[in-house]
mmCIF file of C-alpha atoms in Angstrom:
data_model
loop_
_atom_site.group_PDB
_atom_site.id
_atom_site.type_symbol
_atom_site.label_atom_id
_atom_site.label_comp_id
_atom_site.label_asym_id
_atom_site.label_seq_id
_atom_site.Cartn_x
_atom_site.Cartn_y
_atom_site.Cartn_z
ATOM 1 C CA UNK A 88 -52.178 -24.480 -103.945
ATOM 2 C CA UNK A 89 -55.014 -23.175 -101.556
ATOM 3 C CA UNK A 90 -56.734 -26.634 -101.739
ATOM 4 C CA UNK A 91 -53.452 -28.607 -101.547
ATOM 5 C CA UNK A 92 -51.989 -26.810 -98.614
ATOM 6 C CA UNK A 93 -54.622 -27.743 -96.179
ATOM 7 C CA UNK A 94 -56.383 -30.640 -97.971
ATOM 8 C CA UNK A 95 -54.775 -33.322 -96.071
ATOM 9 C CA UNK A 96 -52.527 -34.352 -93.348
ATOM 10 C CA UNK A 97 -49.427 -35.463 -95.132
ATOM 11 C CA UNK A 98 -48.193 -34.201 -98.328
ATOM 12 C CA UNK A 99 -45.207 -35.918 -100.360
ATOM 13 C CA UNK A 100 -43.353 -34.007 -102.974
ATOM 14 C CA UNK A 101 -41.311 -36.395 -105.466
ATOM 15 C CA UNK A 102 -38.154 -34.699 -106.859
ATOM 16 C CA UNK A 103 -38.926 -31.429 -105.453
ATOM 17 C CA UNK A 104 -35.720 -30.226 -104.101
ATOM 18 C CA UNK A 105 -35.087 -27.521 -106.832
ATOM 19 C CA UNK A 106 -38.561 -25.999 -106.211
ATOM 20 C CA UNK A 107 -38.329 -26.338 -102.347
ATOM 21 C CA UNK A 108 -38.338 -22.707 -101.610
ATOM 22 C CA UNK A 109 -41.419 -22.291 -103.762
ATOM 23 C CA UNK A 110 -43.075 -25.258 -102.159
ATOM 24 C CA UNK A 111 -42.743 -23.823 -98.802
ATOM 25 C CA UNK A 112 -43.747 -20.262 -99.568
ATOM 26 C CA UNK A 113 -46.933 -21.593 -101.225
ATOM 27 C CA UNK A 114 -47.656 -23.944 -98.384
ATOM 28 C CA UNK A 115 -47.294 -21.285 -95.764
ATOM 29 C CA UNK A 116 -49.115 -18.703 -97.597
ATOM 30 C CA UNK A 117 -52.148 -20.673 -98.283
ATOM 31 C CA UNK A 118 -52.597 -21.800 -94.406
ATOM 32 C CA UNK A 119 -49.971 -24.551 -93.540
ATOM 33 C CA UNK A 120 -48.407 -24.161 -90.138
ATOM 34 C CA UNK A 121 -44.775 -22.723 -90.582
ATOM 35 C CA UNK A 122 -43.670 -25.071 -87.780
ATOM 36 C CA UNK A 123 -45.015 -28.072 -89.495
ATOM 37 C CA UNK A 124 -42.486 -30.872 -89.489
ATOM 38 C CA UNK A 125 -40.752 -31.708 -92.727
ATOM 39 C CA UNK A 126 -38.477 -34.652 -93.536
ATOM 40 C CA UNK A 127 -36.375 -34.922 -96.595
ATOM 41 C CA UNK A 128 -34.959 -38.540 -97.718
ATOM 42 C CA UNK A 129 -32.261 -38.627 -100.313
ATOM 43 C CA UNK A 130 -31.208 -41.960 -102.209
ATOM 44 C CA UNK A 131 -34.063 -43.690 -100.456
ATOM 45 C CA UNK A 132 -33.920 -47.619 -100.172
ATOM 46 C CA UNK A 133 -30.345 -47.641 -100.879
ATOM 47 C CA UNK A 134 -27.083 -47.927 -98.575
ATOM 48 C CA UNK A 135 -26.509 -44.106 -99.517
ATOM 49 C CA UNK A 136 -29.855 -42.845 -97.960
ATOM 50 C CA UNK A 137 -29.688 -39.668 -96.102
ATOM 51 C CA UNK A 138 -32.500 -38.000 -93.961
ATOM 52 C CA UNK A 139 -32.784 -34.265 -93.105
ATOM 53 C CA UNK A 140 -35.349 -33.136 -90.714
ATOM 54 C CA UNK A 141 -36.738 -29.746 -90.041
ATOM 55 C CA UNK A 142 -40.013 -27.701 -90.389
ATOM 56 C CA UNK A 143 -41.537 -25.334 -92.977
ATOM 57 C CA UNK A 144 -39.863 -22.383 -91.508
ATOM 58 C CA UNK A 145 -36.378 -23.753 -91.359
ATOM 59 C CA UNK A 146 -36.035 -26.442 -93.876
ATOM 60 C CA UNK A 147 -34.789 -24.497 -96.992
ATOM 61 C CA UNK A 148 -31.894 -23.144 -94.965
ATOM 62 C CA UNK A 149 -31.048 -26.598 -93.575
ATOM 63 C CA UNK A 150 -31.056 -27.995 -97.051
ATOM 64 C CA UNK A 151 -28.522 -25.165 -98.409
ATOM 65 C CA UNK A 152 -26.490 -25.962 -95.103
ATOM 66 C CA UNK A 153 -26.443 -29.693 -95.566
ATOM 67 C CA UNK A 154 -25.858 -29.570 -99.486
ATOM 68 C CA UNK A 155 -28.781 -31.839 -99.773
ATOM 69 C CA UNK A 156 -29.154 -32.627 -103.349
ATOM 70 C CA UNK A 157 -31.630 -34.705 -105.602
ATOM 71 C CA UNK A 158 -32.647 -37.437 -105.703
ATOM 72 C CA UNK A 159 -34.869 -37.043 -102.858
ATOM 73 C CA UNK A 160 -38.498 -36.717 -101.638
ATOM 74 C CA UNK A 161 -40.065 -34.229 -99.238
ATOM 75 C CA UNK A 162 -42.621 -35.329 -96.620
ATOM 76 C CA UNK A 163 -44.693 -32.444 -94.972
ATOM 77 C CA UNK A 164 -46.913 -33.272 -92.011
ATOM 78 C CA UNK A 165 -46.893 -34.662 -88.450
ATOM 79 C CA UNK A 166 -45.710 -38.099 -89.527
ATOM 80 C CA UNK A 167 -42.307 -36.337 -90.022
ATOM 81 C CA UNK A 168 -41.815 -35.940 -86.526
ATOM 82 C CA UNK A 169 -41.838 -39.628 -85.817
ATOM 83 C CA UNK A 170 -38.708 -40.415 -87.871
ATOM 84 C CA UNK A 171 -36.458 -41.428 -84.985
ATOM 85 C CA UNK A 172 -39.288 -43.492 -83.611
ATOM 86 C CA UNK A 173 -40.175 -45.282 -86.784
ATOM 87 C CA UNK A 174 -36.854 -45.779 -88.223
ATOM 88 C CA UNK A 175 -35.862 -49.314 -89.278
ATOM 89 C CA UNK A 176 -34.069 -48.971 -92.310
ATOM 90 C CA UNK A 177 -30.605 -48.343 -90.764
ATOM 91 C CA UNK A 178 -30.790 -50.598 -87.834
ATOM 92 C CA UNK A 179 -30.437 -54.251 -89.540
ATOM 93 C CA UNK A 180 -26.892 -55.908 -89.094
ATOM 94 C CA UNK A 181 -25.630 -55.083 -92.610
ATOM 95 C CA UNK A 182 -27.289 -51.676 -92.987
ATOM 96 C CA UNK A 183 -24.917 -49.379 -94.732
ATOM 97 C CA UNK A 184 -22.764 -52.317 -96.184
ATOM 98 C CA UNK A 185 -22.393 -53.036 -99.877
ATOM 99 C CA UNK A 186 -21.296 -56.613 -100.455
ATOM 100 C CA UNK A 187 -19.675 -57.985 -103.611
ATOM 101 C CA UNK A 188 -20.696 -61.539 -104.818
ATOM 102 C CA UNK A 189 -18.160 -63.022 -107.227
ATOM 103 C CA UNK A 190 -19.807 -66.556 -107.687
ATOM 104 C CA UNK A 191 -21.626 -67.496 -110.785
ATOM 105 C CA UNK A 192 -24.793 -65.525 -111.358
ATOM 106 C CA UNK A 193 -27.218 -68.554 -111.217
ATOM 107 C CA UNK A 194 -25.728 -69.463 -107.726
ATOM 108 C CA UNK A 195 -25.591 -65.857 -106.442
ATOM 109 C CA UNK A 196 -29.310 -65.328 -105.508
ATOM 110 C CA UNK A 197 -29.401 -67.275 -102.154
ATOM 111 C CA UNK A 198 -26.416 -65.242 -100.766
ATOM 112 C CA UNK A 199 -27.887 -61.988 -102.255
ATOM 113 C CA UNK A 200 -31.135 -62.557 -100.436
ATOM 114 C CA UNK A 201 -29.454 -63.159 -97.242
ATOM 115 C CA UNK A 202 -27.686 -59.781 -97.459
ATOM 116 C CA UNK A 203 -30.704 -58.120 -98.370
ATOM 117 C CA UNK A 204 -32.537 -59.543 -95.547
ATOM 118 C CA UNK A 205 -30.005 -58.147 -93.171
ATOM 119 C CA UNK A 206 -30.146 -54.693 -94.537
ATOM 120 C CA UNK A 207 -27.037 -54.987 -96.864
ATOM 121 C CA UNK A 208 -27.009 -54.042 -100.543
ATOM 122 C CA UNK A 209 -25.609 -57.094 -102.581
ATOM 123 C CA UNK A 210 -23.461 -56.378 -105.816
ATOM 124 C CA UNK A 211 -23.408 -59.437 -108.109
ATOM 125 C CA UNK A 212 -19.992 -59.530 -110.153
ATOM 126 C CA UNK A 213 -19.555 -63.045 -111.212
ATOM 127 C CA UNK A 214 -15.866 -63.728 -112.043
ATOM 128 C CA UNK A 215 -16.556 -67.379 -113.108
ATOM 129 C CA UNK A 216 -19.260 -69.129 -115.276
ATOM 130 C CA UNK A 217 -19.750 -73.020 -115.217
ATOM 131 C CA UNK A 218 -19.681 -74.765 -118.379
ATOM 132 C CA UNK A 219 -20.123 -78.526 -119.069
ATOM 133 C CA UNK A 220 -16.630 -80.224 -119.883
ATOM 134 C CA UNK A 221 -18.301 -81.282 -123.120
ATOM 135 C CA UNK A 222 -18.146 -77.879 -124.707
ATOM 136 C CA UNK A 223 -15.358 -75.884 -126.415
ATOM 137 C CA UNK A 224 -13.184 -76.936 -129.628
ATOM 138 C CA UNK A 225 -10.747 -79.131 -127.315
ATOM 139 C CA UNK A 226 -13.409 -80.682 -125.218
ATOM 140 C CA UNK A 227 -13.400 -84.419 -124.689
ATOM 141 C CA UNK A 228 -16.505 -86.295 -123.325
ATOM 142 C CA UNK A 229 -14.969 -89.889 -123.650
ATOM 143 C CA UNK A 230 -13.921 -89.966 -119.905
ATOM 144 C CA UNK A 231 -17.390 -89.131 -118.444
ATOM 145 C CA UNK A 232 -19.253 -90.988 -121.079
ATOM 146 C CA UNK A 233 -17.134 -94.047 -120.854
ATOM 147 C CA UNK A 234 -17.466 -94.058 -116.808
ATOM 148 C CA UNK A 235 -21.260 -93.461 -117.146
ATOM 149 C CA UNK A 236 -21.360 -96.236 -119.652
ATOM 150 C CA UNK A 237 -19.865 -98.579 -117.183
ATOM 151 C CA UNK A 238 -21.429 -97.111 -113.970
ATOM 152 C CA UNK A 239 -22.276 -100.527 -112.694
ATOM 153 C CA UNK A 240 -18.602 -101.110 -112.228
ATOM 154 C CA UNK A 241 -18.325 -98.585 -109.457
ATOM 155 C CA UNK A 242 -19.188 -99.077 -105.973
ATOM 156 C CA UNK A 243 -18.985 -95.440 -104.769
ATOM 157 C CA UNK A 244 -19.944 -92.181 -106.351
ATOM 158 C CA UNK A 245 -18.328 -89.250 -104.776
ATOM 159 C CA UNK A 246 -19.088 -85.445 -105.577
ATOM 160 C CA UNK A 247 -17.058 -82.569 -104.447
ATOM 161 C CA UNK A 248 -19.509 -79.740 -105.375
ATOM 162 C CA UNK A 249 -22.926 -79.094 -106.421
ATOM 163 C CA UNK A 250 -21.624 -78.274 -110.060
ATOM 164 C CA UNK A 251 -20.294 -81.876 -110.220
ATOM 165 C CA UNK A 252 -23.847 -83.194 -109.342
ATOM 166 C CA UNK A 253 -25.592 -81.007 -111.801
ATOM 167 C CA UNK A 254 -22.949 -81.927 -114.509
ATOM 168 C CA UNK A 255 -23.011 -85.571 -113.811
ATOM 169 C CA UNK A 256 -26.727 -85.953 -114.102
ATOM 170 C CA UNK A 257 -26.984 -83.766 -117.031
ATOM 171 C CA UNK A 258 -24.662 -86.063 -118.634
ATOM 172 C CA UNK A 259 -26.760 -88.987 -117.555
ATOM 173 C CA UNK A 260 -29.845 -87.639 -119.031
ATOM 174 C CA UNK A 261 -27.921 -87.047 -122.232
ATOM 175 C CA UNK A 262 -26.649 -90.507 -122.493
ATOM 176 C CA UNK A 263 -30.246 -91.960 -121.745
ATOM 177 C CA UNK A 264 -28.853 -93.675 -118.620
ATOM 178 C CA UNK A 265 -31.501 -94.425 -115.935
ATOM 179 C CA UNK A 266 -31.011 -93.245 -112.350
ATOM 180 C CA UNK A 267 -31.688 -96.729 -111.389
ATOM 181 C CA UNK A 268 -28.442 -97.949 -112.577
ATOM 182 C CA UNK A 269 -27.068 -96.270 -109.441
ATOM 183 C CA UNK A 270 -29.025 -98.597 -107.192
ATOM 184 C CA UNK A 271 -26.056 -100.650 -105.978
ATOM 185 C CA UNK A 272 -23.729 -97.570 -105.115
ATOM 186 C CA UNK A 273 -22.947 -95.570 -102.131
ATOM 187 C CA UNK A 274 -22.631 -91.859 -102.513
ATOM 188 C CA UNK A 275 -20.385 -89.392 -100.673
ATOM 189 C CA UNK A 276 -20.759 -85.578 -100.668
ATOM 190 C CA UNK A 277 -18.186 -82.932 -99.762
ATOM 191 C CA UNK A 278 -20.859 -80.917 -97.598
ATOM 192 C CA UNK A 279 -24.332 -80.198 -96.626
ATOM 193 C CA UNK A 280 -25.284 -78.342 -99.760
ATOM 194 C CA UNK A 281 -23.978 -80.969 -102.054
ATOM 195 C CA UNK A 282 -25.909 -83.585 -100.005
ATOM 196 C CA UNK A 283 -28.963 -81.550 -100.113
ATOM 197 C CA UNK A 284 -28.767 -81.162 -104.092
ATOM 198 C CA UNK A 285 -28.451 -85.159 -104.127
ATOM 199 C CA UNK A 286 -31.263 -85.669 -101.973
ATOM 200 C CA UNK A 287 -33.579 -83.421 -104.079
ATOM 201 C CA UNK A 288 -33.028 -85.938 -106.859
ATOM 202 C CA UNK A 289 -34.014 -88.595 -104.630
ATOM 203 C CA UNK A 290 -30.593 -90.025 -103.640
ATOM 204 C CA UNK A 291 -29.506 -90.433 -99.969
ATOM 205 C CA UNK A 292 -26.088 -89.622 -99.136
ATOM 206 C CA UNK A 293 -23.735 -92.252 -97.089
ATOM 207 C CA UNK A 294 -21.074 -90.002 -96.170
ATOM 208 C CA UNK A 295 -20.337 -86.433 -95.731
ATOM 209 C CA UNK A 296 -17.104 -85.247 -93.749
ATOM 210 C CA UNK A 297 -17.270 -82.989 -90.746
ATOM 211 C CA UNK A 298 -15.017 -80.273 -92.472
ATOM 212 C CA UNK A 299 -16.458 -79.418 -95.977
ATOM 213 C CA UNK A 300 -13.236 -79.716 -98.020
ATOM 214 C CA UNK A 301 -12.209 -82.056 -100.633
ATOM 215 C CA UNK A 302 -9.045 -82.999 -98.597
ATOM 216 C CA UNK A 303 -11.277 -83.757 -95.433
ATOM 217 C CA UNK A 304 -13.499 -85.801 -97.863
ATOM 218 C CA UNK A 305 -10.626 -87.858 -99.188
ATOM 219 C CA UNK A 306 -9.340 -88.403 -95.485
ATOM 220 C CA UNK A 307 -12.628 -89.640 -94.513
ATOM 221 C CA UNK A 308 -13.140 -91.915 -97.253
ATOM 222 C CA UNK A 309 -10.227 -93.911 -96.081
ATOM 223 C CA UNK A 310 -12.273 -95.082 -93.114
ATOM 224 C CA UNK A 311 -15.377 -96.042 -95.113
ATOM 225 C CA UNK A 312 -14.004 -97.489 -98.458
ATOM 226 C CA UNK A 313 -13.745 -101.324 -98.260
ATOM 227 C CA UNK A 314 -11.357 -103.813 -100.064
ATOM 228 C CA UNK A 315 -11.860 -103.865 -103.994
ATOM 229 C CA UNK A 316 -14.031 -100.549 -103.960
ATOM 230 C CA UNK A 317 -13.925 -98.653 -107.126
ATOM 231 C CA UNK A 318 -14.691 -94.693 -106.762
ATOM 232 C CA UNK A 319 -16.021 -92.410 -109.478
ATOM 233 C CA UNK A 320 -15.518 -88.732 -108.813
ATOM 234 C CA UNK A 321 -17.216 -86.362 -111.328
ATOM 235 C CA UNK A 322 -15.470 -82.987 -110.741
ATOM 236 C CA UNK A 323 -14.002 -79.763 -112.209
ATOM 237 C CA UNK A 324 -11.685 -80.038 -115.267
ATOM 238 C CA UNK A 325 -8.836 -78.539 -113.257
ATOM 239 C CA UNK A 326 -8.822 -79.219 -109.479
ATOM 240 C CA UNK A 327 -6.403 -79.915 -106.727
ATOM 241 C CA UNK A 328 -5.268 -83.418 -106.397
ATOM 242 C CA UNK A 329 -7.022 -84.386 -103.146
ATOM 243 C CA UNK A 330 -7.453 -87.968 -103.827
ATOM 244 C CA UNK A 331 -3.978 -89.333 -104.489
ATOM 245 C CA UNK A 332 -3.557 -90.676 -101.098
ATOM 246 C CA UNK A 333 -6.373 -93.070 -101.689
ATOM 247 C CA UNK A 334 -4.623 -94.306 -104.947
ATOM 248 C CA UNK A 335 -1.362 -94.776 -102.937
ATOM 249 C CA UNK A 336 -3.066 -97.091 -100.397
ATOM 250 C CA UNK A 337 -4.665 -99.287 -103.148
ATOM 251 C CA UNK A 338 -8.100 -97.902 -104.087
ATOM 252 C CA UNK A 339 -9.041 -97.601 -107.741
ATOM 253 C CA UNK A 340 -10.179 -93.948 -108.234
ATOM 254 C CA UNK A 341 -11.452 -92.514 -111.271
ATOM 255 C CA UNK A 342 -11.696 -88.587 -111.513
ATOM 256 C CA UNK A 343 -13.365 -87.546 -114.554
ATOM 257 C CA UNK A 344 -13.975 -83.886 -115.817
ATOM 258 C CA UNK A 345 -17.549 -83.137 -115.417
ATOM 259 C CA UNK A 346 -17.378 -79.443 -115.735
ATOM 260 C CA UNK A 347 -15.041 -76.501 -116.106
ATOM 261 C CA UNK A 348 -14.811 -72.920 -114.899
ATOM 262 C CA UNK A 349 -14.363 -70.012 -117.122
ATOM 263 C CA UNK A 350 -13.864 -66.297 -116.721
ATOM 264 C CA UNK A 351 -16.884 -64.512 -116.790
ATOM 265 C CA UNK A 352 -17.595 -61.253 -118.687
ATOM 266 C CA UNK A 353 -18.485 -58.074 -116.817
ATOM 267 C CA UNK A 354 -18.176 -54.227 -116.533
ATOM 268 C CA UNK A 355 -14.705 -54.249 -114.900
ATOM 269 C CA UNK A 356 -14.217 -50.482 -115.499
ATOM 270 C CA UNK A 357 -17.517 -49.865 -113.290
ATOM 271 C CA UNK A 358 -16.202 -52.219 -110.565
ATOM 272 C CA UNK A 359 -12.814 -50.711 -110.306
ATOM 273 C CA UNK A 360 -14.429 -47.276 -109.952
ATOM 274 C CA UNK A 361 -16.783 -48.491 -107.149
ATOM 275 C CA UNK A 362 -13.675 -49.793 -105.385
ATOM 276 C CA UNK A 363 -11.725 -46.524 -105.745
ATOM 277 C CA UNK A 364 -14.873 -44.267 -104.681
ATOM 278 C CA UNK A 365 -14.846 -46.624 -101.409
ATOM 279 C CA UNK A 366 -18.481 -47.831 -102.682
ATOM 280 C CA UNK A 367 -17.823 -51.463 -101.936
ATOM 281 C CA UNK A 368 -17.601 -52.574 -98.247
ATOM 282 C CA UNK A 369 -17.205 -56.317 -98.364
ATOM 283 C CA UNK A 370 -15.745 -58.661 -100.983
ATOM 284 C CA UNK A 371 -16.777 -62.392 -101.011
ATOM 285 C CA UNK A 372 -15.144 -65.345 -102.564
ATOM 286 C CA UNK A 373 -16.635 -68.709 -102.684
ATOM 287 C CA UNK A 374 -13.938 -70.784 -104.351
ATOM 288 C CA UNK A 375 -10.284 -70.467 -105.198
ATOM 289 C CA UNK A 376 -11.253 -69.919 -108.891
ATOM 290 C CA UNK A 377 -13.277 -66.930 -107.863
ATOM 291 C CA UNK A 378 -10.102 -65.366 -106.607
ATOM 292 C CA UNK A 379 -7.877 -66.170 -109.406
ATOM 293 C CA UNK A 380 -10.459 -64.908 -112.104
ATOM 294 C CA UNK A 381 -11.069 -61.783 -109.947
ATOM 295 C CA UNK A 382 -7.434 -60.724 -109.898
ATOM 296 C CA UNK A 383 -7.021 -61.566 -113.657
ATOM 297 C CA UNK A 384 -10.283 -59.181 -114.433
ATOM 298 C CA UNK A 385 -8.860 -56.350 -112.296
ATOM 299 C CA UNK A 386 -5.410 -56.666 -113.807
ATOM 300 C CA UNK A 387 -3.893 -54.443 -110.989
ATOM 301 C CA UNK A 388 -0.276 -54.287 -110.046
ATOM 302 C CA UNK A 389 -1.267 -53.362 -106.417
ATOM 303 C CA UNK A 390 -4.603 -55.354 -105.829
ATOM 304 C CA UNK A 391 -3.896 -54.040 -102.021
ATOM 305 C CA UNK A 392 -4.319 -50.581 -103.047
ATOM 306 C CA UNK A 393 -7.510 -51.241 -104.906
ATOM 307 C CA UNK A 394 -8.953 -53.101 -101.889
ATOM 308 C CA UNK A 395 -7.880 -50.744 -99.202
ATOM 309 C CA UNK A 396 -10.650 -50.417 -96.805
ATOM 310 C CA UNK A 397 -12.549 -53.474 -98.133
ATOM 311 C CA UNK A 398 -13.249 -56.583 -95.919
ATOM 312 C CA UNK A 399 -12.352 -59.806 -97.816
ATOM 313 C CA UNK A 400 -14.342 -62.779 -96.876
ATOM 314 C CA UNK A 401 -13.677 -66.359 -98.068
ATOM 315 C CA UNK A 402 -15.660 -69.452 -97.724
ATOM 316 C CA UNK A 403 -12.829 -71.799 -96.504
ATOM 317 C CA UNK A 404 -9.351 -72.283 -95.877
ATOM 318 C CA UNK A 405 -8.434 -73.390 -99.527
ATOM 319 C CA UNK A 406 -9.961 -70.115 -101.018
ATOM 320 C CA UNK A 407 -8.229 -68.142 -98.319
ATOM 321 C CA UNK A 408 -4.859 -69.526 -99.130
ATOM 322 C CA UNK A 409 -5.451 -68.711 -102.655
ATOM 323 C CA UNK A 410 -6.258 -65.143 -102.082
ATOM 324 C CA UNK A 411 -3.254 -64.868 -99.940
ATOM 325 C CA UNK A 412 -0.950 -66.196 -102.441
ATOM 326 C CA UNK A 413 -2.364 -63.562 -104.800
ATOM 327 C CA UNK A 414 -1.600 -60.683 -102.399
ATOM 328 C CA UNK A 415 -5.382 -60.272 -101.403
ATOM 329 C CA UNK A 416 -5.373 -59.773 -97.602
ATOM 330 C CA UNK A 417 -8.159 -61.870 -95.996
ATOM 331 C CA UNK A 418 -10.120 -60.617 -92.961
ATOM 332 C CA UNK A 419 -12.639 -63.372 -92.528
ATOM 333 C CA UNK A 420 -12.769 -67.118 -93.356
ATOM 334 C CA UNK A 421 -15.926 -68.898 -92.715
ATOM 335 C CA UNK A 422 -16.221 -71.226 -89.879
ATOM 336 C CA UNK A 423 -18.774 -73.430 -91.859
ATOM 337 C CA UNK A 424 -17.971 -73.626 -95.314
ATOM 338 C CA UNK A 425 -21.193 -72.752 -96.781
ATOM 339 C CA UNK A 426 -22.925 -69.531 -97.797
ATOM 340 C CA UNK A 427 -24.735 -69.274 -94.644
ATOM 341 C CA UNK A 428 -21.535 -69.841 -92.704
ATOM 342 C CA UNK A 429 -19.892 -66.937 -94.564
ATOM 343 C CA UNK A 430 -22.717 -64.582 -93.857
ATOM 344 C CA UNK A 431 -22.669 -65.556 -90.149
ATOM 345 C CA UNK A 432 -19.027 -64.907 -90.062
ATOM 346 C CA UNK A 433 -19.433 -61.546 -91.697
ATOM 347 C CA UNK A 434 -21.746 -60.769 -88.777
ATOM 348 C CA UNK A 435 -19.526 -61.865 -86.268
ATOM 349 C CA UNK A 436 -16.595 -60.012 -87.680
ATOM 350 C CA UNK A 437 -18.624 -56.691 -87.946
ATOM 351 C CA UNK A 438 -19.995 -57.019 -84.287
ATOM 352 C CA UNK A 439 -16.249 -57.694 -83.185
ATOM 353 C CA UNK A 440 -15.291 -54.561 -85.110
ATOM 354 C CA UNK A 441 -17.819 -52.653 -83.169
ATOM 355 C CA UNK A 442 -16.725 -54.010 -80.019
ATOM 356 C CA UNK A 443 -19.965 -55.651 -79.363
#
């Protein structure tokens, strides 16, 4: 202690709350200034982070008064007096907010990164998983395989999601069909992300609707399809009937199951505890199936009570309508139906709540 007390300008003690009286006594008795600034940081780098400031003469008393408990670190030195000036952790737009992401785990990272960059803490709790429609005891690959086997018969290839793109080209590869077989086809995508996924594969997209929903995609196709056009739509095994109007006006539309969504497994008990403890601030849904599976997994008679105080955010009106029908109050519906649009709408909502 005689060398440590005055051997350097700044001292950091890890997990020293229980021995704080002894630490203070030894530092002062060995020459450290009793008025030396001290900062304690509890649960550092998390949304529960707390800070307590004082000096060697009063920090023990302050810890007792504030009921300041481990885990925490203790910083002794003049740098502790700069806490207010140097603070950055709690000043980002989502600082102090825990955001639950219910989309499939392999698709959650983009949103988690955006939330982290804005100071929030992402909680990934997938409620759905994506499987090829070719798996399972009751699977039937024939519609997709038959369509790919006669791909030259189609004049348009229409994708309603990134999942449809991935599933379609996985099946093409499995069947040893060359991408050059699509050379005479036009391609439509439901939105900017689906278009980007296709362009990553070297395919330029001919049509994207202004609003990124299947209904808007179907309405827009009415104006671009020509007489005799035959359309292939690889999509989810269970999906809304958005394209019936195209059939009604005479277009040949083949919707084939490319993938299915199944309920994910997760620690439901832990998640329920977090909701009841008020540890989740924002709950996000990126599709109707994430909503339905969430309510099934929670198995709550009163979902409103479980989500009391939680801000519910949906990627678009279809998802919001599903949530509403299941008794989940929706606070935010993204203006742009993308993950980036969801985050932007969350920030706008928070600013409005703060009166900014």
